[in-house]
C-alpha cells in the first residue's frame, strides 16, 4: 500500500503541475509527429541506402554534411536568439517586437547564405581535389550547395515557431516535409525515371525548398502581418556569436565522424557509418520532442527568476524521456546486425558501430536537456566552452582512432565525446543553477 500510495502521489503531482502537463500534452503531440517523422526518415534512409549503395550514399551524406555545417555557420547562433526573444516577447504580448526579431534575423541570414554559396561555388574544385573524392564529390556538392539558403531559412522559421510554442508545426516542418516529399517524388517519378545519384540530390534540394516555403507560410499565418519594431542587427549578431561558437562545437561533435571518414576512409565507409549513426539517433527522438516544448518554457522560467520551476520540469522530463528510450535501445543493443540488414546486407558490417553509438545516445538522454537549460538561463558561454573543448577532444580522438580501428574507432570517439559533454554540462547545471536534471523522488 505504501508503494501504491506513493505512485498515486506522483501521478497527482504530475497532473497538478501545469507546466509538465503542457510538456506531456504538447510534447506528446510533438512526440507523435517525431515518431511519424522518424518513420519517414527511416524509410527515406532505407530507400536511399538500397537505391544508391554504400558508395554513392556516402557521397550524398558527405555533401549534405558539409551544407549542414555551412548552414550552422551562416545562422551565426541567431536561430536560438530568435527562439528565446520571440518566446519572451510573446509572453509579454509584444507582437511587433517578435516580428522585428524575425525580420532582422532573416535579412542577416539571407546575406550570409548568398555570400557563402558564391564562395563555395568558386572554390569547390580546389577544396575537393585537396581533401575528398575529387569529381564525384565535387559534382554532388555543387548541386547540394544550392539548398544552403532555403535550409538556413527553414531552420530559422522552425525556431521561430518554437518560440510561438507551435511545437507540432515546427516538428512537422523539420522532420516530416523533407523526407516525406523526397520519398513521394522519388516513388512517383521513379515510374518514368531510373534514379541515379544526381537525380536523388536534385529531389532532396527541391524538398528543402518546399519545406522552407511552407515554414515561412506557417510563420506568417501564426503571427499575421502587423507593426514591426526593427531590431539592431549588430546587437543580434553579438548575442548570437557565443551561441554560434557553442553550436559550432556541437556541430563538430555531430559531424566530425563523417568528415574524418571522408578524409581518411572511403565513401563506402561513410555510407555504412552514416546508416548506423542514423539508426542509433532514433533513440533520441524523445529528447528532441521534449526539448521542442521545454526550451521556450525554460527561457520563460528564467525570465521570471523561477529556478525551482526549471528544476522541477527538468527532472520530470528526464525521467519521462529515459523511460521511453529503454526499449528501442535494448533492441539495437541485442540485434544490431539484423537491424542494419534492413538497409541492405552490405551495411551489416556496421553492427559494432551501432552498439557503440547506442550507448552514447543512452547517456545523452539520461542526462536530460542540460544544454538547453544552460543556454536559456544566461550561461551560453559555459555551453560554448564545454562544446568547444569537447569538440577538440573529439577531433583528436577521431583522427587518432580512425587510423587504428577504422569506423569502429570513429564510433568510440563519438561515444566518449558525447559522454564527456553531457556529464560536464550536468555538473555545470548543478554548479550554476543548483540542481540535478535526473529525477528526485517526490
Coordinates of C-alpha atoms in Angstrom, one line a residue:
X1 CA 0.0 0.0 0.0
X2 CA 2.9 2.3 0.7
X3 CA 4.3 2.0 -2.8
X4 CA 0.8 2.3 -4.3
X5 CA 0.1 5.5 -2.3
X6 CA 3.5 6.9 -3.4
X7 CA 2.7 6.1 -7.1
X8 CA -0.7 7.8 -6.7
X9 CA 1.0 10.8 -5.1
X10 CA 3.5 11.1 -8.0
X11 CA 0.6 10.9 -10.5
X12 CA -1.4 13.6 -8.7
X13 CA 1.6 15.9 -8.5
X14 CA 2.4 15.4 -12.2
X15 CA -1.2 16.2 -13.2
X16 CA -1.3 19.2 -10.9
X17 CA 1.9 20.6 -12.4
X18 CA 0.5 22.6 -15.3
X19 CA 4.0 23.1 -16.9
X20 CA 4.9 19.5 -17.0
X21 CA 1.3 18.6 -18.1
X22 CA 1.8 21.0 -21.0
X23 CA 5.1 19.2 -21.9
X24 CA 3.2 15.9 -21.9
X25 CA 0.3 17.3 -23.9
X26 CA 2.1 19.4 -26.4
X27 CA 5.3 17.3 -26.2
X28 CA 3.1 14.3 -26.7
X29 CA 1.8 15.8 -30.0
X30 CA 5.3 16.7 -31.0
X31 CA 6.4 13.2 -30.0
X32 CA 3.8 11.6 -32.2
X33 CA 4.9 13.8 -35.1
X34 CA 8.6 13.0 -34.3
X35 CA 7.7 9.3 -34.4
X36 CA 6.0 9.8 -37.7
X37 CA 8.9 11.9 -39.0
X38 CA 11.4 9.3 -37.7
X39 CA 9.4 6.6 -39.5
X40 CA 9.6 8.6 -42.7
X41 CA 13.3 9.3 -42.2
X42 CA 13.8 5.6 -41.5
X43 CA 12.1 4.7 -44.8
X44 CA 13.9 7.5 -46.5
X45 CA 17.3 6.2 -45.3
X46 CA 16.4 2.6 -46.2
X47 CA 15.2 3.6 -49.7
X48 CA 18.2 5.8 -50.4
X49 CA 20.7 3.3 -48.9
X50 CA 19.3 0.5 -51.0
X51 CA 18.9 2.6 -54.1
X52 CA 22.4 4.1 -54.1
X53 CA 24.5 1.5 -52.3
X54 CA 27.1 2.4 -49.6
X55 CA 29.5 4.2 -52.1
X56 CA 27.1 6.7 -53.6
X57 CA 25.1 7.0 -50.4
X58 CA 28.4 8.0 -48.7
X59 CA 29.0 10.8 -51.2
X60 CA 25.4 12.0 -50.7
X61 CA 25.8 12.1 -46.9
X62 CA 29.2 13.9 -47.1
X63 CA 27.7 16.6 -49.4
X64 CA 24.7 17.0 -47.1
X65 CA 27.0 17.1 -44.0
X66 CA 29.1 20.0 -45.4
X67 CA 26.0 22.0 -46.3
X68 CA 24.6 21.4 -42.8
X69 CA 27.9 22.7 -41.3
X70 CA 27.7 25.8 -43.5
X71 CA 24.1 26.4 -42.5
X72 CA 25.0 26.5 -38.8
X73 CA 27.8 29.0 -39.7
X74 CA 25.6 31.4 -41.7
X75 CA 22.9 31.2 -39.0
X76 CA 25.5 32.5 -36.5
X77 CA 23.6 31.3 -33.5
X78 CA 20.7 33.6 -34.4
X79 CA 18.2 30.8 -34.5
X80 CA 18.5 30.3 -30.7
X81 CA 18.5 34.0 -30.2
X82 CA 15.3 34.2 -32.3
X83 CA 13.6 31.5 -30.3
X84 CA 14.4 33.0 -26.9
X85 CA 13.4 36.5 -27.8
X86 CA 10.2 35.5 -29.6
X87 CA 9.2 33.4 -26.6
X88 CA 9.8 36.3 -24.2
X89 CA 8.1 38.8 -26.5
X90 CA 5.0 36.7 -27.0
X91 CA 4.8 36.1 -23.2
X92 CA 4.7 39.9 -22.8
X93 CA 2.3 40.3 -25.8
X94 CA 4.9 42.4 -27.7
X95 CA 3.9 41.1 -31.1
X96 CA 5.6 43.9 -33.0
X97 CA 8.9 43.1 -31.3
X98 CA 8.5 39.4 -32.2
X99 CA 8.0 40.3 -35.9
X100 CA 11.0 42.6 -35.7
X101 CA 13.3 39.9 -34.4
X102 CA 12.2 37.6 -37.2
X103 CA 12.6 40.1 -39.9
X104 CA 16.1 41.3 -38.8
X105 CA 17.5 37.8 -38.3
X106 CA 16.1 36.7 -41.7
X107 CA 17.8 39.5 -43.5
X108 CA 21.2 38.7 -41.9
X109 CA 20.9 35.0 -42.8
X110 CA 19.9 35.7 -46.4
X111 CA 23.0 37.9 -46.9
X112 CA 25.3 35.4 -45.2
X113 CA 24.0 32.4 -47.1
X114 CA 24.3 34.2 -50.5
X115 CA 27.9 35.1 -49.8
X116 CA 28.9 31.6 -48.6
X117 CA 27.1 29.9 -51.6
X118 CA 29.0 32.0 -54.0
X119 CA 32.3 31.4 -52.2
X120 CA 31.8 27.6 -52.2
X121 CA 30.9 27.5 -55.9
X122 CA 34.1 29.4 -56.8
X123 CA 36.4 27.5 -54.5
X124 CA 34.9 24.0 -54.7
X125 CA 37.2 22.5 -57.3
X126 CA 40.3 23.3 -55.3
X127 CA 38.9 22.1 -51.9
X128 CA 37.5 18.9 -53.4
X129 CA 40.8 17.9 -55.1
X130 CA 42.7 18.6 -51.9
X131 CA 40.6 16.7 -49.4
X132 CA 37.8 14.4 -50.7
X133 CA 36.9 12.2 -53.7
X134 CA 37.5 14.7 -56.5
X135 CA 35.0 14.8 -59.3
X136 CA 32.2 12.6 -57.8
X137 CA 32.1 14.6 -54.5
X138 CA 32.7 17.9 -56.2
X139 CA 29.8 17.4 -58.6
X140 CA 27.3 16.4 -55.9
X141 CA 28.3 19.3 -53.6
X142 CA 28.0 21.7 -56.4
X143 CA 24.3 20.6 -56.7
X144 CA 23.7 20.4 -52.9
X145 CA 25.1 23.8 -52.1
X146 CA 22.0 25.5 -53.6
X147 CA 19.9 24.3 -50.7
X148 CA 22.0 26.3 -48.2
X149 CA 19.8 29.4 -48.3
X150 CA 16.4 27.6 -48.1
X151 CA 17.8 25.2 -45.4
X152 CA 19.0 28.0 -43.3
X153 CA 15.7 30.0 -43.6
X154 CA 13.8 26.8 -42.8
X155 CA 15.7 26.3 -39.6
X156 CA 15.2 29.9 -38.6
X157 CA 11.4 29.5 -39.1
X158 CA 11.4 26.3 -37.1
X159 CA 13.0 28.1 -34.1
X160 CA 10.6 31.0 -34.5
X161 CA 7.6 28.6 -34.5
X162 CA 9.0 27.0 -31.3
X163 CA 9.2 30.5 -29.8
X164 CA 5.5 30.8 -30.5
X165 CA 5.0 27.3 -28.9
X166 CA 3.8 26.0 -32.2
X167 CA 5.6 22.8 -31.5
X168 CA 3.7 20.3 -33.6
X169 CA 4.1 22.6 -36.7
X170 CA 7.8 23.1 -36.1
X171 CA 8.3 19.3 -35.8
X172 CA 6.3 18.8 -39.0
X173 CA 8.4 21.3 -40.9
X174 CA 11.7 20.0 -39.6
X175 CA 11.1 16.2 -39.6
X176 CA 8.3 15.3 -42.0
X177 CA 8.2 17.5 -45.1
X178 CA 11.7 16.9 -46.4
X179 CA 11.8 13.0 -46.1
X180 CA 8.1 12.8 -47.0
X181 CA 8.2 14.9 -50.1
X182 CA 11.6 13.3 -51.2
X183 CA 10.1 9.8 -50.9
X184 CA 6.9 10.8 -52.6
X185 CA 8.7 12.4 -55.6
X186 CA 11.2 9.5 -55.9
X187 CA 8.4 6.9 -55.9
X188 CA 6.1 8.7 -58.3
X189 CA 8.7 9.9 -60.8
X190 CA 10.5 6.6 -60.5
X191 CA 7.9 5.1 -62.8
X192 CA 9.4 7.1 -65.7
X193 CA 12.9 7.8 -64.5
X194 CA 15.7 5.5 -63.4
X195 CA 17.3 7.2 -60.4
X196 CA 21.0 7.9 -60.1
X197 CA 22.9 10.0 -57.5
X198 CA 22.4 13.2 -59.5
X199 CA 18.6 12.8 -59.5
X200 CA 18.5 11.9 -55.8
X201 CA 20.4 15.1 -54.9
X202 CA 18.1 17.2 -57.1
X203 CA 15.0 15.7 -55.4
X204 CA 16.4 16.4 -52.0
X205 CA 17.2 20.1 -52.8
X206 CA 13.7 20.6 -54.1
X207 CA 12.3 19.1 -50.9
X208 CA 14.3 21.5 -48.8
X209 CA 12.9 24.4 -50.9
X210 CA 9.4 23.2 -50.4
X211 CA 9.9 22.9 -46.6
X212 CA 11.4 26.4 -46.5
X213 CA 8.5 28.0 -48.3
X214 CA 6.0 26.1 -46.1
X215 CA 7.8 27.1 -42.9
X216 CA 7.6 30.8 -43.9
X217 CA 3.9 30.4 -44.7
X218 CA 3.3 28.9 -41.2
X219 CA 5.1 31.8 -39.5
X220 CA 3.1 34.4 -41.5
X221 CA -0.1 32.5 -40.7
X222 CA 0.6 32.4 -37.0
X223 CA 1.9 35.9 -36.3
X224 CA -0.1 37.7 -39.0
X225 CA 1.0 41.0 -40.7
X226 CA 1.3 44.0 -38.4
X227 CA 3.6 46.6 -37.0
X228 CA 7.3 45.8 -36.8
X229 CA 9.8 47.0 -34.2
X230 CA 13.1 46.7 -36.0
X231 CA 16.0 45.2 -34.0
X232 CA 19.6 46.3 -34.4
X233 CA 21.3 43.6 -36.5
X234 CA 24.8 44.2 -34.9
X235 CA 23.4 43.6 -31.4
X236 CA 21.7 40.4 -32.6
X237 CA 24.9 39.2 -34.0
X238 CA 26.7 40.0 -30.8
X239 CA 24.2 37.9 -28.9
X240 CA 24.3 35.1 -31.3
X241 CA 28.1 34.8 -31.6
X242 CA 28.6 32.9 -28.3
X243 CA 25.8 30.6 -29.4
X244 CA 27.5 30.2 -32.8
X245 CA 30.6 29.0 -31.0
X246 CA 28.5 26.7 -28.9
X247 CA 26.7 25.4 -32.0
X248 CA 29.9 25.1 -33.8
X249 CA 31.2 22.8 -31.0
X250 CA 28.0 20.8 -31.2
X251 CA 28.4 20.6 -35.0
X252 CA 31.9 19.4 -34.7
X253 CA 30.7 16.8 -32.2
X254 CA 27.9 15.7 -34.6
X255 CA 29.7 15.7 -37.9
X256 CA 33.5 15.2 -37.2
X257 CA 33.0 11.4 -37.6
X258 CA 31.6 11.8 -41.1
X259 CA 34.2 14.3 -42.2
X260 CA 37.1 12.3 -40.8
X261 CA 35.9 9.2 -42.6
X262 CA 35.6 11.3 -45.7
X263 CA 39.3 12.2 -45.5
X264 CA 40.8 9.0 -44.1
X265 CA 38.3 6.4 -45.3
X266 CA 36.2 5.7 -48.4
X267 CA 32.8 6.8 -49.5
X268 CA 31.6 3.2 -48.6
X269 CA 32.9 3.7 -45.0
X270 CA 30.9 6.9 -44.8
X271 CA 27.8 5.2 -46.1
X272 CA 27.9 2.3 -43.7
X273 CA 28.7 4.5 -40.7
X274 CA 26.0 7.0 -41.5
X275 CA 23.3 4.3 -41.6
X276 CA 24.4 3.0 -38.2
X277 CA 24.6 6.6 -36.8
X278 CA 21.1 7.5 -38.0
X279 CA 19.7 4.3 -36.6
X280 CA 21.3 5.0 -33.1
X281 CA 19.9 8.5 -33.2
X282 CA 16.4 7.1 -33.3
X283 CA 16.7 6.5 -29.6
X284 CA 17.0 10.3 -29.1
X285 CA 13.7 11.2 -30.8
X286 CA 12.0 11.7 -27.4
X287 CA 14.8 14.1 -26.3
X288 CA 14.3 16.3 -29.3
X289 CA 10.5 16.2 -29.0
X290 CA 10.5 17.2 -25.3
X291 CA 13.2 19.8 -25.9
X292 CA 10.9 21.4 -28.6
X293 CA 8.4 22.4 -26.0
X294 CA 10.5 22.7 -22.9
X295 CA 13.2 25.0 -24.3
X296 CA 10.9 28.1 -24.5
X297 CA 9.5 27.2 -21.1
X298 CA 13.0 27.2 -19.6
X299 CA 13.6 30.6 -21.1
X300 CA 10.3 31.9 -19.7
X301 CA 11.0 30.4 -16.2
X302 CA 14.4 32.1 -16.2
X303 CA 13.0 35.4 -17.3
X304 CA 10.6 35.2 -14.2
X305 CA 13.6 34.1 -12.0
X306 CA 11.8 30.8 -11.3
X307 CA 14.7 28.4 -10.9
X308 CA 12.6 25.9 -9.0
X309 CA 10.3 25.7 -12.0
X310 CA 13.2 24.9 -14.2
X311 CA 14.5 22.2 -11.8
X312 CA 11.1 20.5 -11.5
X313 CA 10.4 20.5 -15.2
X314 CA 14.0 19.2 -16.0
X315 CA 13.7 16.3 -13.5
X316 CA 10.2 15.2 -14.7
X317 CA 11.2 15.5 -18.3
X318 CA 14.4 13.4 -17.8
X319 CA 12.5 10.5 -16.2
X320 CA 9.9 10.7 -18.9
X321 CA 12.5 10.6 -21.7
X322 CA 14.6 7.8 -20.2
X323 CA 11.6 5.5 -19.7
X324 CA 10.7 5.8 -23.3
X325 CA 14.1 5.1 -24.9
X326 CA 15.0 2.0 -23.0
X327 CA 13.1 -0.5 -25.2
X328 CA 14.4 0.7 -28.6
X329 CA 17.9 1.0 -27.1
X330 CA 17.7 -2.7 -26.0
X331 CA 16.6 -3.7 -29.5
X332 CA 19.6 -2.0 -31.1
X333 CA 21.9 -3.5 -28.5
X334 CA 20.6 -7.1 -28.8
X335 CA 20.1 -7.3 -32.6
X336 CA 22.3 -4.7 -34.3
X337 CA 23.2 -6.8 -37.3
X338 CA 19.6 -7.7 -38.1
X339 CA 18.5 -4.1 -37.8
X340 CA 21.2 -2.9 -40.3
X341 CA 20.4 -5.6 -42.8
X342 CA 17.1 -3.7 -43.4
X343 CA 19.3 -1.2 -45.3
X344 CA 21.0 -3.9 -47.3
X345 CA 23.2 -6.9 -46.5
X346 CA 26.4 -4.8 -47.2
X347 CA 25.5 -2.4 -44.3
X348 CA 25.5 -5.2 -41.6
X349 CA 29.3 -4.8 -41.2
X350 CA 28.4 -1.7 -39.1
X351 CA 26.8 -3.7 -36.2
X352 CA 29.6 -2.8 -33.7
X353 CA 29.3 0.8 -34.7
X354 CA 25.6 0.7 -33.9
X355 CA 26.2 -0.9 -30.5
X356 CA 28.8 1.8 -29.5
X357 CA 26.7 4.8 -30.7
X358 CA 23.5 3.5 -29.0
X359 CA 25.4 3.5 -25.6
X360 CA 26.4 7.1 -26.3
X361 CA 22.8 8.1 -27.1
X362 CA 21.6 6.5 -23.9
X363 CA 24.0 8.7 -21.9
X364 CA 22.7 11.7 -23.9
X365 CA 19.1 11.1 -22.9
X366 CA 19.9 10.1 -19.3
X367 CA 21.5 13.5 -18.6
X368 CA 18.4 15.4 -19.8
X369 CA 18.1 18.8 -21.5
X370 CA 21.3 20.1 -19.9
X371 CA 22.4 22.1 -23.0
X372 CA 19.1 23.9 -23.4
X373 CA 18.8 24.6 -19.7
X374 CA 22.2 26.3 -19.7
X375 CA 21.7 28.2 -22.9
X376 CA 18.2 29.6 -22.0
X377 CA 19.4 30.6 -18.5
X378 CA 22.1 33.0 -19.4
X379 CA 25.0 30.5 -19.5
X380 CA 25.7 30.5 -23.2
X381 CA 29.4 31.0 -22.6
X382 CA 29.6 27.9 -20.4
X383 CA 28.0 25.8 -23.1
X384 CA 30.4 27.3 -25.7
X385 CA 33.4 26.5 -23.6
X386 CA 32.2 22.9 -22.9
X387 CA 31.3 22.2 -26.5
X388 CA 34.5 23.7 -28.0
X389 CA 36.7 21.8 -25.5
X390 CA 34.9 18.6 -26.1
X391 CA 34.9 19.2 -29.9
X392 CA 38.7 19.4 -29.8
X393 CA 38.9 16.2 -27.8
X394 CA 36.5 14.6 -30.4
X395 CA 38.6 15.7 -33.4
X396 CA 41.8 14.4 -31.8
X397 CA 40.3 11.0 -30.9
X398 CA 38.7 10.6 -34.3
X399 CA 41.9 11.3 -36.2
X400 CA 43.9 9.0 -34.0
X401 CA 41.4 6.1 -33.6
X402 CA 40.2 6.0 -37.2
X403 CA 43.7 5.2 -38.4
X404 CA 43.9 2.2 -35.9
X405 CA 40.3 0.8 -35.7
X406 CA 38.6 2.3 -38.8
X407 CA 34.9 3.1 -38.5
X408 CA 34.8 1.4 -35.0
X409 CA 37.4 3.9 -33.8
X410 CA 35.3 6.8 -35.1
X411 CA 32.3 5.4 -33.2
X412 CA 34.3 5.1 -29.9
X413 CA 35.5 8.7 -30.3
X414 CA 31.9 9.9 -30.8
X415 CA 30.6 7.9 -27.8
X416 CA 33.3 9.1 -25.4
X417 CA 32.9 12.7 -26.5
X418 CA 29.1 12.6 -26.1
X419 CA 29.6 11.2 -22.6
X420 CA 32.1 13.9 -21.7
X421 CA 30.0 16.8 -22.9
X422 CA 26.8 15.6 -21.3
X423 CA 28.3 14.9 -17.9
X424 CA 30.3 18.2 -17.9
X425 CA 27.1 20.1 -18.6
X426 CA 25.2 18.1 -16.0
X427 CA 27.8 19.2 -13.4
X428 CA 27.6 22.8 -14.7
X429 CA 23.8 22.8 -14.2
X430 CA 24.3 21.7 -10.6
X431 CA 27.1 24.3 -10.1
X432 CA 25.4 27.4 -11.5
X433 CA 21.7 26.6 -11.0
X434 CA 21.8 24.3 -8.0
X435 CA 20.0 21.2 -9.1
X436 CA 20.5 17.8 -10.9
X437 CA 18.5 17.1 -14.0
X438 CA 18.0 13.5 -13.2
X439 CA 14.9 12.6 -11.3
X440 CA 14.5 13.1 -7.5
X441 CA 11.7 11.4 -5.6
X442 CA 8.7 13.5 -4.6

